[in-house]
PDB file of C-alpha atoms in Angstrom:
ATOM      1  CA  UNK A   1       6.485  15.690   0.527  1.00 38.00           C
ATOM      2  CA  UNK A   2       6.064  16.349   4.094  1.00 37.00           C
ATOM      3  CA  UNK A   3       7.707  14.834   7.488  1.00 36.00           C
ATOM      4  CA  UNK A   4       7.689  11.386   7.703  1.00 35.00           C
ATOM      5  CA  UNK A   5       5.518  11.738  10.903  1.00 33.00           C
ATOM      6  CA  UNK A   6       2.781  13.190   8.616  1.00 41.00           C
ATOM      7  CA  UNK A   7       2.878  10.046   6.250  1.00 45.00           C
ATOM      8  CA  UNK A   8       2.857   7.457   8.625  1.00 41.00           C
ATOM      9  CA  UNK A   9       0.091   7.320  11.291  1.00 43.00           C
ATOM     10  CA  UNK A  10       0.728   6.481  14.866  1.00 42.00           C
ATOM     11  CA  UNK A  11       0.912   2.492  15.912  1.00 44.00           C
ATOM     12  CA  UNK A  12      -2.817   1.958  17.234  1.00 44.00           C
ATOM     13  CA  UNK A  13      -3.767  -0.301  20.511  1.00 44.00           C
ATOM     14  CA  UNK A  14      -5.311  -2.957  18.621  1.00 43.00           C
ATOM     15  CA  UNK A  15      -2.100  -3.664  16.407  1.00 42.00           C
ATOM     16  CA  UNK A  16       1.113  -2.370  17.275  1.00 39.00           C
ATOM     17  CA  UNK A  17       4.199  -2.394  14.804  1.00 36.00           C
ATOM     18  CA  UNK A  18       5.952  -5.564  14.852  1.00 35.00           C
ATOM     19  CA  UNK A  19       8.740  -6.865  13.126  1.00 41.00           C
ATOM     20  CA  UNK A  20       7.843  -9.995  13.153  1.00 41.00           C
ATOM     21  CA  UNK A  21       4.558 -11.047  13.672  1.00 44.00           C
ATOM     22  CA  UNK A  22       3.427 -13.116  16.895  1.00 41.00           C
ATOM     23  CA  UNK A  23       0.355 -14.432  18.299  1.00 39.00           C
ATOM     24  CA  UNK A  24      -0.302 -12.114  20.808  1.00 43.00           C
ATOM     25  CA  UNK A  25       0.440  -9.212  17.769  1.00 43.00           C
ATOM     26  CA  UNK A  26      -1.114 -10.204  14.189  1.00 43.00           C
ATOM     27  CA  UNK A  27      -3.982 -12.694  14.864  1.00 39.00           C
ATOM     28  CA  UNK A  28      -4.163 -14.691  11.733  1.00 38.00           C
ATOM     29  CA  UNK A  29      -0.598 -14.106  10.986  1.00 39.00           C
ATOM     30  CA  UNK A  30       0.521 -15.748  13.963  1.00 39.00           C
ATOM     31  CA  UNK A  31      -0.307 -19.146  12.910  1.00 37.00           C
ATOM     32  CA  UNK A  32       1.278 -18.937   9.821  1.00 41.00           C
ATOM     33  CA  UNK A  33       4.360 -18.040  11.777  1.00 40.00           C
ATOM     34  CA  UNK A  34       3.975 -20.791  13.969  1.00 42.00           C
ATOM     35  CA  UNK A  35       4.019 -23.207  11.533  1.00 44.00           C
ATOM     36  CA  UNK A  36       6.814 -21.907   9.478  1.00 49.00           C
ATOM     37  CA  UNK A  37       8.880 -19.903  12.557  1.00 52.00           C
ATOM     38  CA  UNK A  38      11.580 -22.598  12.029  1.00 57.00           C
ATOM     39  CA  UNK A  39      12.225 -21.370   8.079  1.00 64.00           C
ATOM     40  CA  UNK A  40      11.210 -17.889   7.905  1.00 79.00           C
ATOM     41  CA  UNK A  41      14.308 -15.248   7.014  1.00 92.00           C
ATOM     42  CA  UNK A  42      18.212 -16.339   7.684  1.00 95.00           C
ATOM     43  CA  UNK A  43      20.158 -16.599  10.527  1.00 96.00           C
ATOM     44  CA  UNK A  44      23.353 -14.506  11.763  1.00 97.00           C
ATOM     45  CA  UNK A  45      25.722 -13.374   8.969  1.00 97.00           C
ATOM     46  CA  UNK A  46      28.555 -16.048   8.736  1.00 96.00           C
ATOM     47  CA  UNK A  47      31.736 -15.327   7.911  1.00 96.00           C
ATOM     48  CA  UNK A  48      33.201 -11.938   7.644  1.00 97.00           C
ATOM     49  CA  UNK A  49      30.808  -8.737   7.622  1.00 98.00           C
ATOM     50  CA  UNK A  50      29.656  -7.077   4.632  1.00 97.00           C
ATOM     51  CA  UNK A  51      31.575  -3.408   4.530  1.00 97.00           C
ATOM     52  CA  UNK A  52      28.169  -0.264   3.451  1.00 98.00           C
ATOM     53  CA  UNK A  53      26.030   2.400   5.612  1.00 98.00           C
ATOM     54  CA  UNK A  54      23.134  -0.104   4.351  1.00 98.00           C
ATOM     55  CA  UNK A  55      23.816  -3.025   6.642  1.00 98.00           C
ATOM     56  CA  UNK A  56      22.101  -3.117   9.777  1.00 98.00           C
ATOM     57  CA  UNK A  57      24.656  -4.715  12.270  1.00 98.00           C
ATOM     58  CA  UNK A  58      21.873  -5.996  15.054  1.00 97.00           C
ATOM     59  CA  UNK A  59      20.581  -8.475  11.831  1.00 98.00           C
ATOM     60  CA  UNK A  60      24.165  -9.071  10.733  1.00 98.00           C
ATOM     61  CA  UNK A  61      24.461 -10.383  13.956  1.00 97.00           C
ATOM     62  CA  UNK A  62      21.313 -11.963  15.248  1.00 96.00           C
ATOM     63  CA  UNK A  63      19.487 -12.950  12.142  1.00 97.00           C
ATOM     64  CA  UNK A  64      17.118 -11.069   9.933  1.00 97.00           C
ATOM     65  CA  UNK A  65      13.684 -13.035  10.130  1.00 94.00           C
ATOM     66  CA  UNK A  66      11.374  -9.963   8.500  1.00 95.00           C
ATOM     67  CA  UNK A  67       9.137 -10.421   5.508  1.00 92.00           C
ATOM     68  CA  UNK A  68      11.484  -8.860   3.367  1.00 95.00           C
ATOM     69  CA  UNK A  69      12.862  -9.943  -0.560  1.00 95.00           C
ATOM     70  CA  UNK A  70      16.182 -11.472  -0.571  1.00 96.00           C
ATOM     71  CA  UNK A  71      17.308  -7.979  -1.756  1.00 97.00           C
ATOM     72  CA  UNK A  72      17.058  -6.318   1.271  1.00 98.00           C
ATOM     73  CA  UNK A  73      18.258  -9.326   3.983  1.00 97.00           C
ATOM     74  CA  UNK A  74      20.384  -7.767   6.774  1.00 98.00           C
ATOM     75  CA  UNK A  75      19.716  -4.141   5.258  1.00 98.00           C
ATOM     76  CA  UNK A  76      18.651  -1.542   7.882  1.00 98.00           C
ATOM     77  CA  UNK A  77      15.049  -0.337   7.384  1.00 98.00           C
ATOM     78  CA  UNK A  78      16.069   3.543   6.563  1.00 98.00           C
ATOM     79  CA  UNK A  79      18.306   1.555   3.784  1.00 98.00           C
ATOM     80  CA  UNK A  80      14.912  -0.507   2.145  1.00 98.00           C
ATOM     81  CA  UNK A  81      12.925   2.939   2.496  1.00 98.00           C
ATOM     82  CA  UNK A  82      15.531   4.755   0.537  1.00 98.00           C
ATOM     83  CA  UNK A  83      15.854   2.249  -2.223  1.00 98.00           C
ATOM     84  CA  UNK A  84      12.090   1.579  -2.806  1.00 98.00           C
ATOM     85  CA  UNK A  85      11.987   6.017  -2.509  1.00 98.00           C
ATOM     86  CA  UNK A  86      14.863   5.727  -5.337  1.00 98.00           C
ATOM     87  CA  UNK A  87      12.215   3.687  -7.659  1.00 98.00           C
ATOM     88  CA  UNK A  88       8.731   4.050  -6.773  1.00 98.00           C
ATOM     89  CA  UNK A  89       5.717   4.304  -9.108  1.00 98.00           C
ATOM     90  CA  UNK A  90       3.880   7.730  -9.931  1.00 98.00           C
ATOM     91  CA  UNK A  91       0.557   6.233  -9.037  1.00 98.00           C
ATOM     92  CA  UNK A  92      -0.920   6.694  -5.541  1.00 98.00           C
ATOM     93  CA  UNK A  93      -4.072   4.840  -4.071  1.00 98.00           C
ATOM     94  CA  UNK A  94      -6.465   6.462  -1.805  1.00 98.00           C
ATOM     95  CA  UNK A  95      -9.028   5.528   0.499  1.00 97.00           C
ATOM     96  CA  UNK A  96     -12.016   6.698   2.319  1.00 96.00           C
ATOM     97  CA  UNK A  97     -12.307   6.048   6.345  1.00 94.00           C
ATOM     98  CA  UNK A  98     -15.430   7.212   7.316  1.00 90.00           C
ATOM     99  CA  UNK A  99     -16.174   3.995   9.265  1.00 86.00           C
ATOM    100  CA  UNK A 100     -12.667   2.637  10.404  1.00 81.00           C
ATOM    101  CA  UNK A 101     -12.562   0.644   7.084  1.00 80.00           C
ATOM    102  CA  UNK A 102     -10.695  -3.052   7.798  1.00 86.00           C
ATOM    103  CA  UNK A 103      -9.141  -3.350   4.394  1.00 91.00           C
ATOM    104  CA  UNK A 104      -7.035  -0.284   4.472  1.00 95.00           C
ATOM    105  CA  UNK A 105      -4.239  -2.612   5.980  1.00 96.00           C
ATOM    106  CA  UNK A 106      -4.850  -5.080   3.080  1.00 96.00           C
ATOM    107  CA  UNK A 107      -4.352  -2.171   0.715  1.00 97.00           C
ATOM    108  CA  UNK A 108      -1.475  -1.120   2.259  1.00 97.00           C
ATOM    109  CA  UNK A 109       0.178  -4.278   2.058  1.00 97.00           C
ATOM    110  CA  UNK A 110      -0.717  -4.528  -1.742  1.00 98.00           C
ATOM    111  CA  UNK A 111       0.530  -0.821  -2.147  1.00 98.00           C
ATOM    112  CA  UNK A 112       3.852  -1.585  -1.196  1.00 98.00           C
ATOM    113  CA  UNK A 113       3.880  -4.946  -3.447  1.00 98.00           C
ATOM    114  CA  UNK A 114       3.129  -2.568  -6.447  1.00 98.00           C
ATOM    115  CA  UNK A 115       5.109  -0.423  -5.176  1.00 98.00           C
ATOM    116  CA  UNK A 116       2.763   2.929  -5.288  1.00 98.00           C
ATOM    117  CA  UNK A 117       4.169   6.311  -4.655  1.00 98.00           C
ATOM    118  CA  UNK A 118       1.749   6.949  -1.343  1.00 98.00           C
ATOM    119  CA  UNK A 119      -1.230   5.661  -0.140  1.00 98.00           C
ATOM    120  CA  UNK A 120      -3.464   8.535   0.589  1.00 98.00           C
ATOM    121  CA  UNK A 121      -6.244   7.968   4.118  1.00 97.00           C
ATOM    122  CA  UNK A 122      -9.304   9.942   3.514  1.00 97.00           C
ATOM    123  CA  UNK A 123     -11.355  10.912   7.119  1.00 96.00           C
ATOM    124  CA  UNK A 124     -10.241   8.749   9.982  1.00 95.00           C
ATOM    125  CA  UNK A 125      -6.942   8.960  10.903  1.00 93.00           C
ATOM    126  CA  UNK A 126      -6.982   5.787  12.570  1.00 92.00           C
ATOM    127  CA  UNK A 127      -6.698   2.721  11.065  1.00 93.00           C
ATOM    128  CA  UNK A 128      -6.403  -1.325  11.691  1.00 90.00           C
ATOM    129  CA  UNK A 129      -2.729  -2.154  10.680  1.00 92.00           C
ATOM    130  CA  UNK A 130      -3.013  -6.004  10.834  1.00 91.00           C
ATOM    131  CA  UNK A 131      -3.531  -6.316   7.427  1.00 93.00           C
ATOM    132  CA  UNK A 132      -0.770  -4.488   6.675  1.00 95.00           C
ATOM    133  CA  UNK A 133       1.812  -7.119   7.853  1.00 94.00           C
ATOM    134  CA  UNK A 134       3.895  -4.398   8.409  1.00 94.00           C
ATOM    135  CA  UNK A 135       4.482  -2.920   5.471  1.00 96.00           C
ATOM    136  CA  UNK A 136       3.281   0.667   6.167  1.00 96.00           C
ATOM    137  CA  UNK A 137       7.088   0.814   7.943  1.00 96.00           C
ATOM    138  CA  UNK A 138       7.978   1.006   4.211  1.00 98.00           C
ATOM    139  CA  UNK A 139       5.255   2.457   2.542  1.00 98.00           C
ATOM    140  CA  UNK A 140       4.659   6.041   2.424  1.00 98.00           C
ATOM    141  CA  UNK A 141       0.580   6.705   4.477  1.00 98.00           C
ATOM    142  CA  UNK A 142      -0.422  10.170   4.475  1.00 98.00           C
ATOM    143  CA  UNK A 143      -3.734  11.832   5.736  1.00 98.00           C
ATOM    144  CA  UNK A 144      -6.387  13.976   5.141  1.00 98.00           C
ATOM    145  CA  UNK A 145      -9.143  14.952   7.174  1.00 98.00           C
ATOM    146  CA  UNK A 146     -11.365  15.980   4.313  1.00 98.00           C
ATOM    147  CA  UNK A 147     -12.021  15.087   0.647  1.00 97.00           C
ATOM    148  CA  UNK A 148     -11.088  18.868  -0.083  1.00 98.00           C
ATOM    149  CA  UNK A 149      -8.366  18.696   1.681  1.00 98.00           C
ATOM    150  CA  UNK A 150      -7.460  15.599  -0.451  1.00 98.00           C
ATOM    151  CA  UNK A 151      -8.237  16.998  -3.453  1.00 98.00           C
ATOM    152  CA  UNK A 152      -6.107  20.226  -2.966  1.00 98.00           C
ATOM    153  CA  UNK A 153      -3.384  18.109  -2.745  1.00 98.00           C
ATOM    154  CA  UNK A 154      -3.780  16.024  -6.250  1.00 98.00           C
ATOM    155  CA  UNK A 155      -4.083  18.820  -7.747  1.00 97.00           C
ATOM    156  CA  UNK A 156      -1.059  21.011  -6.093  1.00 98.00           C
ATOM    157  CA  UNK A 157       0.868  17.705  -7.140  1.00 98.00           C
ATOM    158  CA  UNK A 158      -1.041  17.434 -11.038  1.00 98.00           C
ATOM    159  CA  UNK A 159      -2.407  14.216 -10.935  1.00 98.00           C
ATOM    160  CA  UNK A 160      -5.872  13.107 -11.753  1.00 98.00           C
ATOM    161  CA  UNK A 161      -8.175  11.438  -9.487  1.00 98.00           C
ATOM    162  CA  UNK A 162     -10.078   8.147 -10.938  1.00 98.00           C
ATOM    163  CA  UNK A 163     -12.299   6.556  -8.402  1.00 98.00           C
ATOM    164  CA  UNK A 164     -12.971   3.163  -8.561  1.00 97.00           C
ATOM    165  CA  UNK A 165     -16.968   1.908  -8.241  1.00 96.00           C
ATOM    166  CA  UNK A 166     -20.164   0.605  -9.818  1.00 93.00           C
ATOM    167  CA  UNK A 167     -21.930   3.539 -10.801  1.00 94.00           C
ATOM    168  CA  UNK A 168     -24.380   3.726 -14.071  1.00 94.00           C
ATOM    169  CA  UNK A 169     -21.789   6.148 -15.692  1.00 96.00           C
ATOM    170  CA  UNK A 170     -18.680   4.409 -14.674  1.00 97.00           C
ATOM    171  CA  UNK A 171     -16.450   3.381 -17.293  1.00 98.00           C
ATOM    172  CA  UNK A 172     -14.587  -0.185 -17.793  1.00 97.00           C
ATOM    173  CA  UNK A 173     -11.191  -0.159 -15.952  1.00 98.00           C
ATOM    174  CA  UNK A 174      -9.928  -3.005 -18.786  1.00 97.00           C
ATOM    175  CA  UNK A 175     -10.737  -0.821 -21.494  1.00 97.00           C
ATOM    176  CA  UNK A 176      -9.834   2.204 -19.894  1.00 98.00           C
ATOM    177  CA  UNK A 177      -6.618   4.343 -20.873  1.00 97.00           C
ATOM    178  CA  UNK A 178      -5.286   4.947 -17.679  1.00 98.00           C
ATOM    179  CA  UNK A 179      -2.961   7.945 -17.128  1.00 98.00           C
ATOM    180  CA  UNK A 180       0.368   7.759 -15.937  1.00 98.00           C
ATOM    181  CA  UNK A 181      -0.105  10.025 -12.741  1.00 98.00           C
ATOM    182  CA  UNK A 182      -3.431   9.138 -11.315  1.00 98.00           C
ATOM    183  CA  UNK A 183      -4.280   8.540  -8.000  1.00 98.00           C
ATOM    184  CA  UNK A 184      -7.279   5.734  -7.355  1.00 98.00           C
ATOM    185  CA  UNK A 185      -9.835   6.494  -5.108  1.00 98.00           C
ATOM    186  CA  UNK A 186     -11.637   3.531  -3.509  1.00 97.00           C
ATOM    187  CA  UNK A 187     -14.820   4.435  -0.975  1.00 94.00           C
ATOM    188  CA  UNK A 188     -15.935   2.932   2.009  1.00 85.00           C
ATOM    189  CA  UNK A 189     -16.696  -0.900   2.227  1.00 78.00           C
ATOM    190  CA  UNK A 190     -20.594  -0.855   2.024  1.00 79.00           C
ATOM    191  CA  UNK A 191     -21.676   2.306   1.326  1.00 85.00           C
ATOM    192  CA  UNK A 192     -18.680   2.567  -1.717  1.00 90.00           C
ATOM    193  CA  UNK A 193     -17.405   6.316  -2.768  1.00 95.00           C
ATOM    194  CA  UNK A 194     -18.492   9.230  -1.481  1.00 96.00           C
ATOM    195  CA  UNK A 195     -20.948  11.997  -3.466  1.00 96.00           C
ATOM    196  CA  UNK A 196     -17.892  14.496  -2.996  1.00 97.00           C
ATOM    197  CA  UNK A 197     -15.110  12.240  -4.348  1.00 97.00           C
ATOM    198  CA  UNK A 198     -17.522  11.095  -7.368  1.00 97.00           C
ATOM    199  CA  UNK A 199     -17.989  14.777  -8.168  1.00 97.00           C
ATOM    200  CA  UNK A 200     -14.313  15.905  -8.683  1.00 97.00           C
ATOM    201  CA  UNK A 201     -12.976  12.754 -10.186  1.00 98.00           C
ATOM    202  CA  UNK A 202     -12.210  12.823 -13.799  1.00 98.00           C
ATOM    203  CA  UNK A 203     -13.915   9.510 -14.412  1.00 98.00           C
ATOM    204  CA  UNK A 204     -15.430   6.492 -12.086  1.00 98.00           C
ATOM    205  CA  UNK A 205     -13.855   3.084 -13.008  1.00 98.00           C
ATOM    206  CA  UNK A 206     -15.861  -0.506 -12.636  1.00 97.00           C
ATOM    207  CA  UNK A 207     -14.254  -3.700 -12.669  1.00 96.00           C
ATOM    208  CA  UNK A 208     -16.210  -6.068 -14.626  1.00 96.00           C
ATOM    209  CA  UNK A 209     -17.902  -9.001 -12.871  1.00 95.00           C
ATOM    210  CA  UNK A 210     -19.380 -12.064 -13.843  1.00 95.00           C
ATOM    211  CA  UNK A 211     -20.896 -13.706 -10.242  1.00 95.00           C
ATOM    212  CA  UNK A 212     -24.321 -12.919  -8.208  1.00 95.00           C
ATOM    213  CA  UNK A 213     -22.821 -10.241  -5.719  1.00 88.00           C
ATOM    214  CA  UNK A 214     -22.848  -6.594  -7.296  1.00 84.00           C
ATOM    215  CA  UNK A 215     -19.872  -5.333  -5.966  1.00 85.00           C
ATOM    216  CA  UNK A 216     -16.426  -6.968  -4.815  1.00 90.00           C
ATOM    217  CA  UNK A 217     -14.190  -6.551  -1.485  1.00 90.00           C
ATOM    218  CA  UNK A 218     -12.418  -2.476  -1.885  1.00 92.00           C
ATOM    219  CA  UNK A 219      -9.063  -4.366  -1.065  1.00 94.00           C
ATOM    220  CA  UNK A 220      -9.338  -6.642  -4.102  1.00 95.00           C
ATOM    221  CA  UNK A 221     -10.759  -4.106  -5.833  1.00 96.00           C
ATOM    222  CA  UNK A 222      -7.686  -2.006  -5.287  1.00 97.00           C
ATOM    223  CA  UNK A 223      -5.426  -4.881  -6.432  1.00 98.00           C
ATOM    224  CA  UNK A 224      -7.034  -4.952  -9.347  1.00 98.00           C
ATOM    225  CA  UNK A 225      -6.811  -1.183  -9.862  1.00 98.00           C
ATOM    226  CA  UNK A 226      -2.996  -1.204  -9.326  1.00 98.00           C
ATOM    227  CA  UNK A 227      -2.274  -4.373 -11.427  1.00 98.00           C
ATOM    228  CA  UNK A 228      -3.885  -2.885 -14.510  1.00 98.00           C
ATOM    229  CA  UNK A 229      -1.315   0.169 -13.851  1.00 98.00           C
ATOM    230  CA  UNK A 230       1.514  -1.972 -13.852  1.00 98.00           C
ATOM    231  CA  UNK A 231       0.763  -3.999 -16.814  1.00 98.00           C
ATOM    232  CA  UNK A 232       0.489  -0.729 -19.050  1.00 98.00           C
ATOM    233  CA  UNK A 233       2.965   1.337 -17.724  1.00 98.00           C
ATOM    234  CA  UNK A 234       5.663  -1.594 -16.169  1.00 98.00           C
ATOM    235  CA  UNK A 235       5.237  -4.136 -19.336  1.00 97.00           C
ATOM    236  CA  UNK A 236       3.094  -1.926 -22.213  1.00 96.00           C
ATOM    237  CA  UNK A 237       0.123  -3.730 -22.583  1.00 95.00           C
ATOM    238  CA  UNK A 238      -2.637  -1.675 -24.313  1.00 90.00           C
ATOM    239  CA  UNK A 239      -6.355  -1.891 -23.540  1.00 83.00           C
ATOM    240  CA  UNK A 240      -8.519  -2.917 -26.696  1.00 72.00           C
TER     241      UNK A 240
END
């Protein structure tokens, strides 16, 4: 793994880290913090401190109002990165940026629900965080410049690359029997994957669909994607 300062990209102009989000920081956030600012987290620790390196004495003190589980109220965020690192999945998501793609937040955010080893940014380093609701502070974001640069490293690491799109060939994700160590590869919104990513993926998954439009949003397609890991591999459920 390398330094944390190559996994996590710089905070960008348009959304800078936040704790907790504001108006003037997370747009649409903002007014669901508005309405709910009154109930969101806990207040100051009451009664005598909790004694471990884990607790983070400024929230002990002032209040912990984060979107964090229960689990981790009033830890420090080093502590939440190093229990989620003590547990994460072996599946990584990855995602082209050719065009400053706005669902790579979204993705991010969903990442860290499934709890995904890394999320992997193909092309553009830079990225819209909103969606992210701050979760790439505990999710694991690395870079690559190039799709061989990208594919060097699944490889160097042994696990296959499935990309995720409607092509004639591609195969059904629900029926599909999805190996352990994988990394999903999800292409631009529009245009979908790339030639180069289709080429040196082992197979191209499609998510069946049952509307008018022919292809869905890459962030829900990505939920999708991540979902069907979980159900085999986190509760056994076979495909047909």
């Amino acid at each position: 793994m390398t330094e944390s300062s190559d996994l996590i990209p710089e905070p960008t102009p348009e959304a800078p880290l936040t704790e907790t989000p504001t108006p003037a920081t997370d747009g649409a956030a903002a007014t669901q913090f508005e309405e709910s600012k009154h109930n969101v987290g806990v207040g100051p620790w009451e009664g005598e401190w909790p004694s471990g390196d884990h607790w983070d004495p400024e929230l002990l003190r002032n209040g912990d109002r984060r979107n964090v589980v229960d689990e981790y109220r009033y830890w420090s965020m080093d502590a939440i990165i190093a229990d989620l690192d003590s547990k994460r999945h072996t599946f990584h998501v990855a995602i082209e940026n050719w065009q400053h793609d706005l669902n790579i937040g979204t993705v991010v955010r969903t990442a860290n629900a499934f709890l995904a080893k890394e999320v992997h940014i193909i092309g553009k380093k830079r990225w819209n965080r909103r969606g992210a609701m701050v979760t790439d502070r505990y999710q694991h974001v690395r870079h690559h410049a190039t799709v061989e640069e990208f594919v060097a490293w699944a490889q160097g690491e042994g696990l296959t690359i499935i990309g995720i799109d409607n092509f004639p060939d591609s195969k059904q994700l629900e029926t599909y029997d999805l190996p352990e160590n994988c990394v999903f590869v999800f292409g631009q919104e529009g245009p979908g994957l790339s030639d180069e990513v289709y080429e040196v993926a082992q197979d191209t998954l499609s998510i069946e669909q049952y509307g008018s439009t022919r292809s869905m949003n890459a962030a829900s397609a990505a939920a999708i994607a991540m979902h069907a890991w979980i159900r085999k591999f986190e509760f056994g459920q076979s495909v047909r």
